[in-house]
Structure formats: structure tokens, C-alpha cells
Coordinates of C-alpha atoms in Angstrom, one line a residue:
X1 CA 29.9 41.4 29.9
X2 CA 31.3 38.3 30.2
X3 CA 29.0 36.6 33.2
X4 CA 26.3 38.3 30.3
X5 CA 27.7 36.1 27.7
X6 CA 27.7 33.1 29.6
X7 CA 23.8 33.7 31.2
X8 CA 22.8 33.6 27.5
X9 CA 24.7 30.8 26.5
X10 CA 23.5 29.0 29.4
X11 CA 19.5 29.6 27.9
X12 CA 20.6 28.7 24.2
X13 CA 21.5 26.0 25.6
X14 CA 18.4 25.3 27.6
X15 CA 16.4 26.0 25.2
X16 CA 17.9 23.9 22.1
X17 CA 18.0 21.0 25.0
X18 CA 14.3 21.5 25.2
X19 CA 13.7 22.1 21.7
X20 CA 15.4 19.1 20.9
X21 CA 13.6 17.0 23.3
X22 CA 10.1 18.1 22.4
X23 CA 11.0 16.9 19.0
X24 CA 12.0 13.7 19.7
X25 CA 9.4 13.4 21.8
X26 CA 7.2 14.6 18.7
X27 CA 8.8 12.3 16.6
X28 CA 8.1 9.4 19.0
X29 CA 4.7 9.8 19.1
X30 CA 4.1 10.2 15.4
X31 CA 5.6 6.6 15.1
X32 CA 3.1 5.5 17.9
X33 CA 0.6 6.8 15.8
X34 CA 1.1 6.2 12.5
X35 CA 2.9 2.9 12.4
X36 CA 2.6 1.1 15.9
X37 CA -0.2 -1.3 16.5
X38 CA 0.1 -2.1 20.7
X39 CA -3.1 -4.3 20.2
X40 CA -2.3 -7.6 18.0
X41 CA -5.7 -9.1 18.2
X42 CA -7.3 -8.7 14.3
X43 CA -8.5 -5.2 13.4
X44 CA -11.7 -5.3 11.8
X45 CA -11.9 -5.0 8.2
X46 CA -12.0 -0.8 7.3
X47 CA -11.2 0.5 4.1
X48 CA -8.6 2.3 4.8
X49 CA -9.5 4.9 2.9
X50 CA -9.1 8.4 3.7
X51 CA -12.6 10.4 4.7
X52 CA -14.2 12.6 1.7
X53 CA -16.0 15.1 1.9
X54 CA -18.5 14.3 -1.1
X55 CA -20.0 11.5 -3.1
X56 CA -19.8 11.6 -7.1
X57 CA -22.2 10.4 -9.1
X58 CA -23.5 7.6 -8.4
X59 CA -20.4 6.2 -6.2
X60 CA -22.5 4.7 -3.3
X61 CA -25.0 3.2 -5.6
X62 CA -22.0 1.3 -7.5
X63 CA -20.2 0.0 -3.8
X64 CA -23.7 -1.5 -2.9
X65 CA -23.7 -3.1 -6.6
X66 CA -20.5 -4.9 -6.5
X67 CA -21.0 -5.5 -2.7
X68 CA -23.8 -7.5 -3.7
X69 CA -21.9 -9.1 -6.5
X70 CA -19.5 -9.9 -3.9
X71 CA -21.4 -11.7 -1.8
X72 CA -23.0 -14.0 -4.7
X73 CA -19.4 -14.8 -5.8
X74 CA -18.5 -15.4 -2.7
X75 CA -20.7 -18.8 -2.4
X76 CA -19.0 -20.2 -5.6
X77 CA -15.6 -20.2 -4.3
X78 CA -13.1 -22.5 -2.6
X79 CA -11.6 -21.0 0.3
X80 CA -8.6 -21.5 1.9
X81 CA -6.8 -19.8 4.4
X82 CA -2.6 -19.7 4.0
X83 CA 0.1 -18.8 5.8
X84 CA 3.8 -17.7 5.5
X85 CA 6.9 -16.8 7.5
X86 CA 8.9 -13.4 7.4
X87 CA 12.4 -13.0 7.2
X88 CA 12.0 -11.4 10.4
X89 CA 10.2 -14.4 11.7
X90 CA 6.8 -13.2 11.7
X91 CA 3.6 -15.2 10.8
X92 CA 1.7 -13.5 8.2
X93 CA -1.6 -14.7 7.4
X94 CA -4.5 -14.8 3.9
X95 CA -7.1 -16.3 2.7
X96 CA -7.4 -17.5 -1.2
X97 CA -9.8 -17.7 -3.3
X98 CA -10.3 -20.8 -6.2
X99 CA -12.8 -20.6 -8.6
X100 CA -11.1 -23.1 -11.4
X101 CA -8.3 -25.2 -9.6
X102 CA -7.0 -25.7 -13.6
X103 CA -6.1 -22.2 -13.5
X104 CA -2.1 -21.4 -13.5
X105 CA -3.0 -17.7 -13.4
X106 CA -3.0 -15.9 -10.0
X107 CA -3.3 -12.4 -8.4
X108 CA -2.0 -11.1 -5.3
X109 CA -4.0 -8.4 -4.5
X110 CA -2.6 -6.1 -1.4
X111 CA -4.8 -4.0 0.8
X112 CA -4.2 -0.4 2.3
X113 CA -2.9 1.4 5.1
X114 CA -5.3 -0.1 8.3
X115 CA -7.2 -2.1 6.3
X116 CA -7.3 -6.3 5.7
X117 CA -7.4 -8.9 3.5
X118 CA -11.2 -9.2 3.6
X119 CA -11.5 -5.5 2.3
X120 CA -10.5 -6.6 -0.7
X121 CA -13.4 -9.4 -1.8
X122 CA -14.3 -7.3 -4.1
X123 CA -11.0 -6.9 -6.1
X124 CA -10.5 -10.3 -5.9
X125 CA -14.1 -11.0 -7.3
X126 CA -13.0 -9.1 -10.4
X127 CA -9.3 -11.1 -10.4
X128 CA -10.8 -14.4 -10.5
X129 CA -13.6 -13.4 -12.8
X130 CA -11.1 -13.2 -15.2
X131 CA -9.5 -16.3 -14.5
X132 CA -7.1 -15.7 -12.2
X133 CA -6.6 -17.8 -8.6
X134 CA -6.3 -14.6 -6.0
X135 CA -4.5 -14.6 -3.0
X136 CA -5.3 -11.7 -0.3
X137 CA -2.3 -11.4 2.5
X138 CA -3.2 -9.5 5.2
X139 CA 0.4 -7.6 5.7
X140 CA 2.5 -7.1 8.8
X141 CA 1.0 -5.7 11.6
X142 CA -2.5 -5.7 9.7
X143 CA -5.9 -8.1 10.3
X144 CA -4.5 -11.5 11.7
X145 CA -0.8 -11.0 10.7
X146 CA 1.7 -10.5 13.2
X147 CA 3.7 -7.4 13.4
X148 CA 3.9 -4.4 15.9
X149 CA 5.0 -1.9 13.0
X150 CA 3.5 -1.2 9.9
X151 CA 6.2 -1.2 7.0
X152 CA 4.4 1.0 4.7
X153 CA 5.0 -0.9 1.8
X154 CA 8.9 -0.8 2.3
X155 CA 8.9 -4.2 4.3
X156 CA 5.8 -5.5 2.9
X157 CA 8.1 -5.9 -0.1
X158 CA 9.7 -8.7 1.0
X159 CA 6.9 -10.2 2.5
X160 CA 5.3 -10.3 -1.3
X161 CA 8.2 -11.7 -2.5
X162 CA 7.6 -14.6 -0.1
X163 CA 4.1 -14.9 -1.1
X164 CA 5.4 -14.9 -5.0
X165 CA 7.8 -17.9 -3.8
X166 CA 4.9 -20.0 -2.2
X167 CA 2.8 -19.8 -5.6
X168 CA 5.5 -20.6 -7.3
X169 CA 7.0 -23.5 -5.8
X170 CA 3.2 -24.7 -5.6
X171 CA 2.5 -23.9 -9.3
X172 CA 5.5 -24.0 -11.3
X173 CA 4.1 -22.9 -14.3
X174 CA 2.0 -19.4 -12.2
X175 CA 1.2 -16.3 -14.2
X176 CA 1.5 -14.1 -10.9
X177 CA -0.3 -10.6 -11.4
X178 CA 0.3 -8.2 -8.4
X179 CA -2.0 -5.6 -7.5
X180 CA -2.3 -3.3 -4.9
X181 CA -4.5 -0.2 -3.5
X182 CA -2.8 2.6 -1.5
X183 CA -0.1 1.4 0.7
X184 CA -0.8 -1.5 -1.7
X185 CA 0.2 -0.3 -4.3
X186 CA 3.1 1.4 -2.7
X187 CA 3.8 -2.2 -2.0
X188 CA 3.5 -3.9 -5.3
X189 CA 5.8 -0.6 -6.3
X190 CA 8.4 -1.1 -4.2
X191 CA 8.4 -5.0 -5.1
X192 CA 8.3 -4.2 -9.1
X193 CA 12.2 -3.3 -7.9
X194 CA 13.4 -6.6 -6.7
X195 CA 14.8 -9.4 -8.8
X196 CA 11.3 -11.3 -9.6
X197 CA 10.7 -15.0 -11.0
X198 CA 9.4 -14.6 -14.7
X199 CA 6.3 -15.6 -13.4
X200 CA 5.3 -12.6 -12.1
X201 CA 3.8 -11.1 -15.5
X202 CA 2.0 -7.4 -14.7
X203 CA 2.1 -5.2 -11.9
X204 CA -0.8 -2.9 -11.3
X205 CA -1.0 0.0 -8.5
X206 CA -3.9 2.2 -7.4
X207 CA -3.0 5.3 -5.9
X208 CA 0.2 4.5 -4.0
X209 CA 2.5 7.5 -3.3
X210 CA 6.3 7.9 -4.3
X211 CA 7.7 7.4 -1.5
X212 CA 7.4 7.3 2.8
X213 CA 9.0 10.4 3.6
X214 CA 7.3 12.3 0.8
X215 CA 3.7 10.8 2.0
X216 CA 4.2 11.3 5.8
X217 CA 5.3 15.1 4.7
X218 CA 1.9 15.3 3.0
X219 CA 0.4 13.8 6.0
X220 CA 1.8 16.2 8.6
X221 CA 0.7 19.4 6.7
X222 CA -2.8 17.8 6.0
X223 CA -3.8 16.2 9.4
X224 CA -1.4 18.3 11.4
X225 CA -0.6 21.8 10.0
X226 CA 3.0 20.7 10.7
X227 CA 6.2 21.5 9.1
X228 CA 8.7 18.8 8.0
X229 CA 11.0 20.0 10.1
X230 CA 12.0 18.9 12.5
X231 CA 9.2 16.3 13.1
X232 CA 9.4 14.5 10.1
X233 CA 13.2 14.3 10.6
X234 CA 12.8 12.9 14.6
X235 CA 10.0 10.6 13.4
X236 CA 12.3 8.9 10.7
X237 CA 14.9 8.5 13.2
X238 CA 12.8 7.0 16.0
X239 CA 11.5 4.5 12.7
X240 CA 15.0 3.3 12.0
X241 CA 15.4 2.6 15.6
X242 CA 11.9 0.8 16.3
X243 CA 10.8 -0.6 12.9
X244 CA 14.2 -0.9 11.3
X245 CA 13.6 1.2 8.3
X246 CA 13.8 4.9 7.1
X247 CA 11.1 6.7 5.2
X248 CA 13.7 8.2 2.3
X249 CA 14.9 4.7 1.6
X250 CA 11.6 3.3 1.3
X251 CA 11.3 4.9 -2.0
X252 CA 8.6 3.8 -5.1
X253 CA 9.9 6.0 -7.5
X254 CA 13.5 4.5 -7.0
X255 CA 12.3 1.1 -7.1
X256 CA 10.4 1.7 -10.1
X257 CA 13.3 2.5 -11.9
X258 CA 14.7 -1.2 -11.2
X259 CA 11.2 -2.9 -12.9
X260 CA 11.6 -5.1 -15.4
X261 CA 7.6 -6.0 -16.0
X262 CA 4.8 -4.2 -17.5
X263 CA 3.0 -1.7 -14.9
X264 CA -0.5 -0.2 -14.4
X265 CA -0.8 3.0 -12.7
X266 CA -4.4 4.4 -11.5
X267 CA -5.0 7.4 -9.7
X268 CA -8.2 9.8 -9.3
X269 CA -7.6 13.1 -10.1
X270 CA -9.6 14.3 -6.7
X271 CA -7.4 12.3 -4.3
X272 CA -6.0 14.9 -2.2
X273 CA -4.6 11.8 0.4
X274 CA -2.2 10.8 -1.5
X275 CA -2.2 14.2 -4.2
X276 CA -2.7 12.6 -7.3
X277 CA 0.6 14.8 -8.7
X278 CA 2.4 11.4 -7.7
X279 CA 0.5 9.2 -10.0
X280 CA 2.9 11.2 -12.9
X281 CA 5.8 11.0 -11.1
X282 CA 5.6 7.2 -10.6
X283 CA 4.9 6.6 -14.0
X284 CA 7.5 8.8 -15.3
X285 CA 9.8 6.6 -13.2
X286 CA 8.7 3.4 -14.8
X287 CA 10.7 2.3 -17.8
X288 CA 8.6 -0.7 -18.9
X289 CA 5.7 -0.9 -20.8
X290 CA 3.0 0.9 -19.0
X291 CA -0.5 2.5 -18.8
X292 CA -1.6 5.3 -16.9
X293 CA -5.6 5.6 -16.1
X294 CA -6.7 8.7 -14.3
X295 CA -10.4 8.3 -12.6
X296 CA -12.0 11.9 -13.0
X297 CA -14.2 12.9 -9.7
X298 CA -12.4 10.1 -8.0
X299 CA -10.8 10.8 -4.4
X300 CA -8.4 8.3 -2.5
X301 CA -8.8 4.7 -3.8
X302 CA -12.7 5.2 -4.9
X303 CA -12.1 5.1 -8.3
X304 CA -13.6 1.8 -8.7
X305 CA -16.2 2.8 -6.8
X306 CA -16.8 6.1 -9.0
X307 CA -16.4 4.2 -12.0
X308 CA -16.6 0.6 -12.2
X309 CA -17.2 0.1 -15.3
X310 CA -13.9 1.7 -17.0
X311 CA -12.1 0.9 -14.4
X312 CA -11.9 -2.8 -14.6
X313 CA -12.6 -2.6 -18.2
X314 CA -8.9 -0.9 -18.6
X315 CA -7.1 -3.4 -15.7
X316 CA -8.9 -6.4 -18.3
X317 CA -7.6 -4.9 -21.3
X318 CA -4.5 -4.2 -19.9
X319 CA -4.3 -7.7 -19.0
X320 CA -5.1 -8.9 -21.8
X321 CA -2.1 -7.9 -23.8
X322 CA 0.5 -9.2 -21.4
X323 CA -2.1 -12.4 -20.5
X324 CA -4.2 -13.1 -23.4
X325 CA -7.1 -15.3 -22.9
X326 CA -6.3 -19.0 -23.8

């Protein structure tokens, strides 16, 4: 009975080793995937939205409009390429865009998850049509900034708090609006929960999620038809080790508690990415003023593409009361 007892420990043993080590090993390559970037040469200039299955209304009509737009706007515009270093010692890289040198009003506008900064001519087309000076950073491990791991919005941060600082020892007198889409605005979330200069005026995010660890769990059921356990728990460990953050702590609904300016929150209610449930939980978090604007027929960050026309309508207007015209 006893040599019995011992044979079976003997395979629990074997097998939790093995268990164990397949997760770890899961867990390793889900950072590889998700967050590592082996190549540092620029990535081209994607979306970095999330595939849909259907076009609503006339969505592709309305990207060809503004990408034409775009393009005119474009030609009017100073540009100028600037740089920064991280706390970490990386060089991060963007471009900005003048249209009135006069102006003391600027935007940071943050791309998404794999995109760049030149994804986002558009949105700054629409910042500096209203006045504003826009600044478009590529961040960590993105386009032509250096990195090897992608912070998910968590390190970015205090990247953008860096990026504030440069505007502001250039301008004294900025009016800093931040804006972001997707891990963007997971960004500009996270930041609204640092100590900021009073220069920074409105924050406004576009379907960020509440937090890492609850995004990568929505991740691993949707790509993966995995559980969250134990991957999601290996893969967090394997982060704190090779990126130097965990996905709990990296946390938008936490920071938002911390935010001391006015905050925009837009969301489509068919954005199954990043479920749009999140867009209430954020802005239940946020005890500023704030506005919430739900895009109906909208997937992951296409509701300016679904609806152009109320959707930067309602970012002007919101502007407006925190920045009035002069």
C-alpha cells in the first residue's frame, strides 16, 4: 500500500511539474506575442484596429472622405519631427503638426495597440482644425520609437507625461488637450491619474479598456478560447519579469479615480474588442466633469468612421466649454 502511495505521489508530482511548465511556457509565449517586438525597424502604419465582420452605413464612404481631407490638410501644414527621452532611457520619436504658430493650444493625440503616429493624420486634421497645435508620439516599441515591449498604456503613461513637459517648457502658457484611441486611450486614462501641470485642460479617450489584466482576459477567450487561468496568471508573471510591469497594476479605472480634469469617454456600442460594457465602468470611475458619447453601429475605434459628423461635433462642443474659442 505504501510503495502504492508513493507511485502516485511520484505522478502528481510529475504531472503538476509538467503542468506547471506548460504554463509558463504558455505564459511566455503570450508575452512574445502580445507585447514583444524582436524587429525594431518601423512598423508600417496599420490601424490597429481589430477585424469586423461588417460595414455600417456608409463607414467606408466616410474614411475615403476624411482620407481625402487629410491629404489636402496635410499640404497646409508645418511639419516637424520631435523627439524625447524615457525614464528608461529610450528614444521615443513624433511628428507635429502647425497650422498657426500663434496658437498656445495643443493636442497630444495617442495611437493604438500596433499602430503609429501617422495613423492618426486624421485626428490630428480635426485637432488643429480647431485650433489646436497636435503632437502625434509614436509610443514605446511602436513606428520609429525604441522599445522591445509594448506598455499597454501602463508605461506609456509616463512617456506622455514627458511629452506634456516638453510643450510646456516650450510654451509656458499651453492649453494641452490629450486624446487617445484604444490602447490610446487606455493611455491618456492611465495618465488622467498622475499629478499633471494645469496646462493640461481635457482628456478625451476612445474605446480604451479598464484595465490590462481585464483586456488580455477578454483577449484570451476571444482569440484563444482560453481560460484565465492559469495563462493569464503565468503571462503576468513572465511581464513583470521582461517588461517590468503587471497587468492588475496597470489599471484605468484606478487611475481614473485620481483625475483632476474634465474627461471625454467614447465607445461604440458594437465593439466586441474591447466590449463596450467598459466604456460605463470607466466613466463611473471618473469623478470630474465628464461626458459619455456612445457611437451606435460602431465596432472597435470606427466610430468616427461610422459617424463623423456627431462625433467630432460632440469632442468640439465638449471642448468648447473647458476651451472656449477666443
Amino acid at each position: 500500500m505504501k510503495k502504492k502511495t508513493k507511485i502516485l505521489i511520484s505522478i502528481l508530482a510529475v504531472m503538476t511539474a509538467a503542468l506547471t511548465a506548460g504554463s509558463f511556457w504558455a505564459g511566455n509565449y503570450l508575452v512574445d506575442y502580445a507585447l514583444y517586438r524582436a524587429d525594431q525597424a518601423p512598423q508600417s502604419a496599420s490601424d490597429g484596429k481589430a477585424p469586423v465582420n461588417e460595414t455600417y452605413g456608409n463607414e467606408e464612404a466616410n474614411k475615403a472622405e476624411e482620407q481625402r481631407l487629410t491629404d489636402l490638410w496635410l499640404e497646409t501644414v508645418v511639419l516637424e519631427k520631435k523627439e524625447i527621452v524615457s525614464q528608461d532611457g529610450l528614444t521615443l520619436r513624433a511628428l507635429q503638426y502647425t497650422a498657426d504658430p500663434a496658437s498656445h493650444r495643443y493636442a497630444l493625440v495617442i495611437h493604438g495597440y500596433t499602430s503609429n503616429k501617422e495613423a492618426m493624420q486624421t485626428e490630428a486634421r480635426h485637432f488643429s482644425e480647431l485650433g489646436y497645435t497636435v503632437i502625434t508620439p509614436d509610443n514605446r516599441a511602436h513606428g520609429e520609437s525604441d522599445g522591445s515591449y509594448i506598455g499597454m498604456g501602463w508605461l506609456d503613461r509616463k512617456d506622455l507625461l514627458l511629452w506634456i513637459d516638453q510643450v510646456v517648457n516650450q510654451d509656458s502658457d499651453a492649453e494641452i488637450v490629450l486624446y487617445g484611441v484604444s490602447m490610446g486611450g487606455a493611455t491618456v486614462m492611465m495618465t488622467a491619474g498622475e499629478a499633471l501641470p494645469s496646462n493640461v485642460k481635457a482628456i478625451i479617450e476612445d474605446c480604451g479598456y479598464t484595465s490590462v489584466y481585464e483586456m488580455f482576459k477578454n483577449q484570451l477567450d476571444y482569440r484563444f478560447g482560453l481560460p484565465e487561468f492559469p495563462f493569464l496568471a503565468t503571462a503576468d508573471i513572465m511581464t513583470g519579469i521582461r517588461a517590468g510591469y503587471h497587468f492588475k497594476e496597470a489599471s484605468a479605472v484606478e487611475q481614473l479615480k485620481k483625475a483632476t480634469v474634465p474627461m471625454m469617454f467614447i465607445h461604440g456600442s458594437n465593439d466586441t474588442y474591447v466590449p463596450t460594457k467598459m466604456v460605463y465602468q470607466v466613466y463611473e470611475a471618473c469623478p470630474t466633469e465628464k461626458e459619455l458619447l456612445v457611437i451606435e453601429g460602431a465596432a472597435h475605434a470606427a466610430s468616427a468612421d461610422v459617424d463623423p459628423q456627431l462625433y467630432w461635433d460632440s469632442v468640439a462642443a465638449f471642448l468648447g466649454r473647458f476651451l472656449p474659442a477666443a
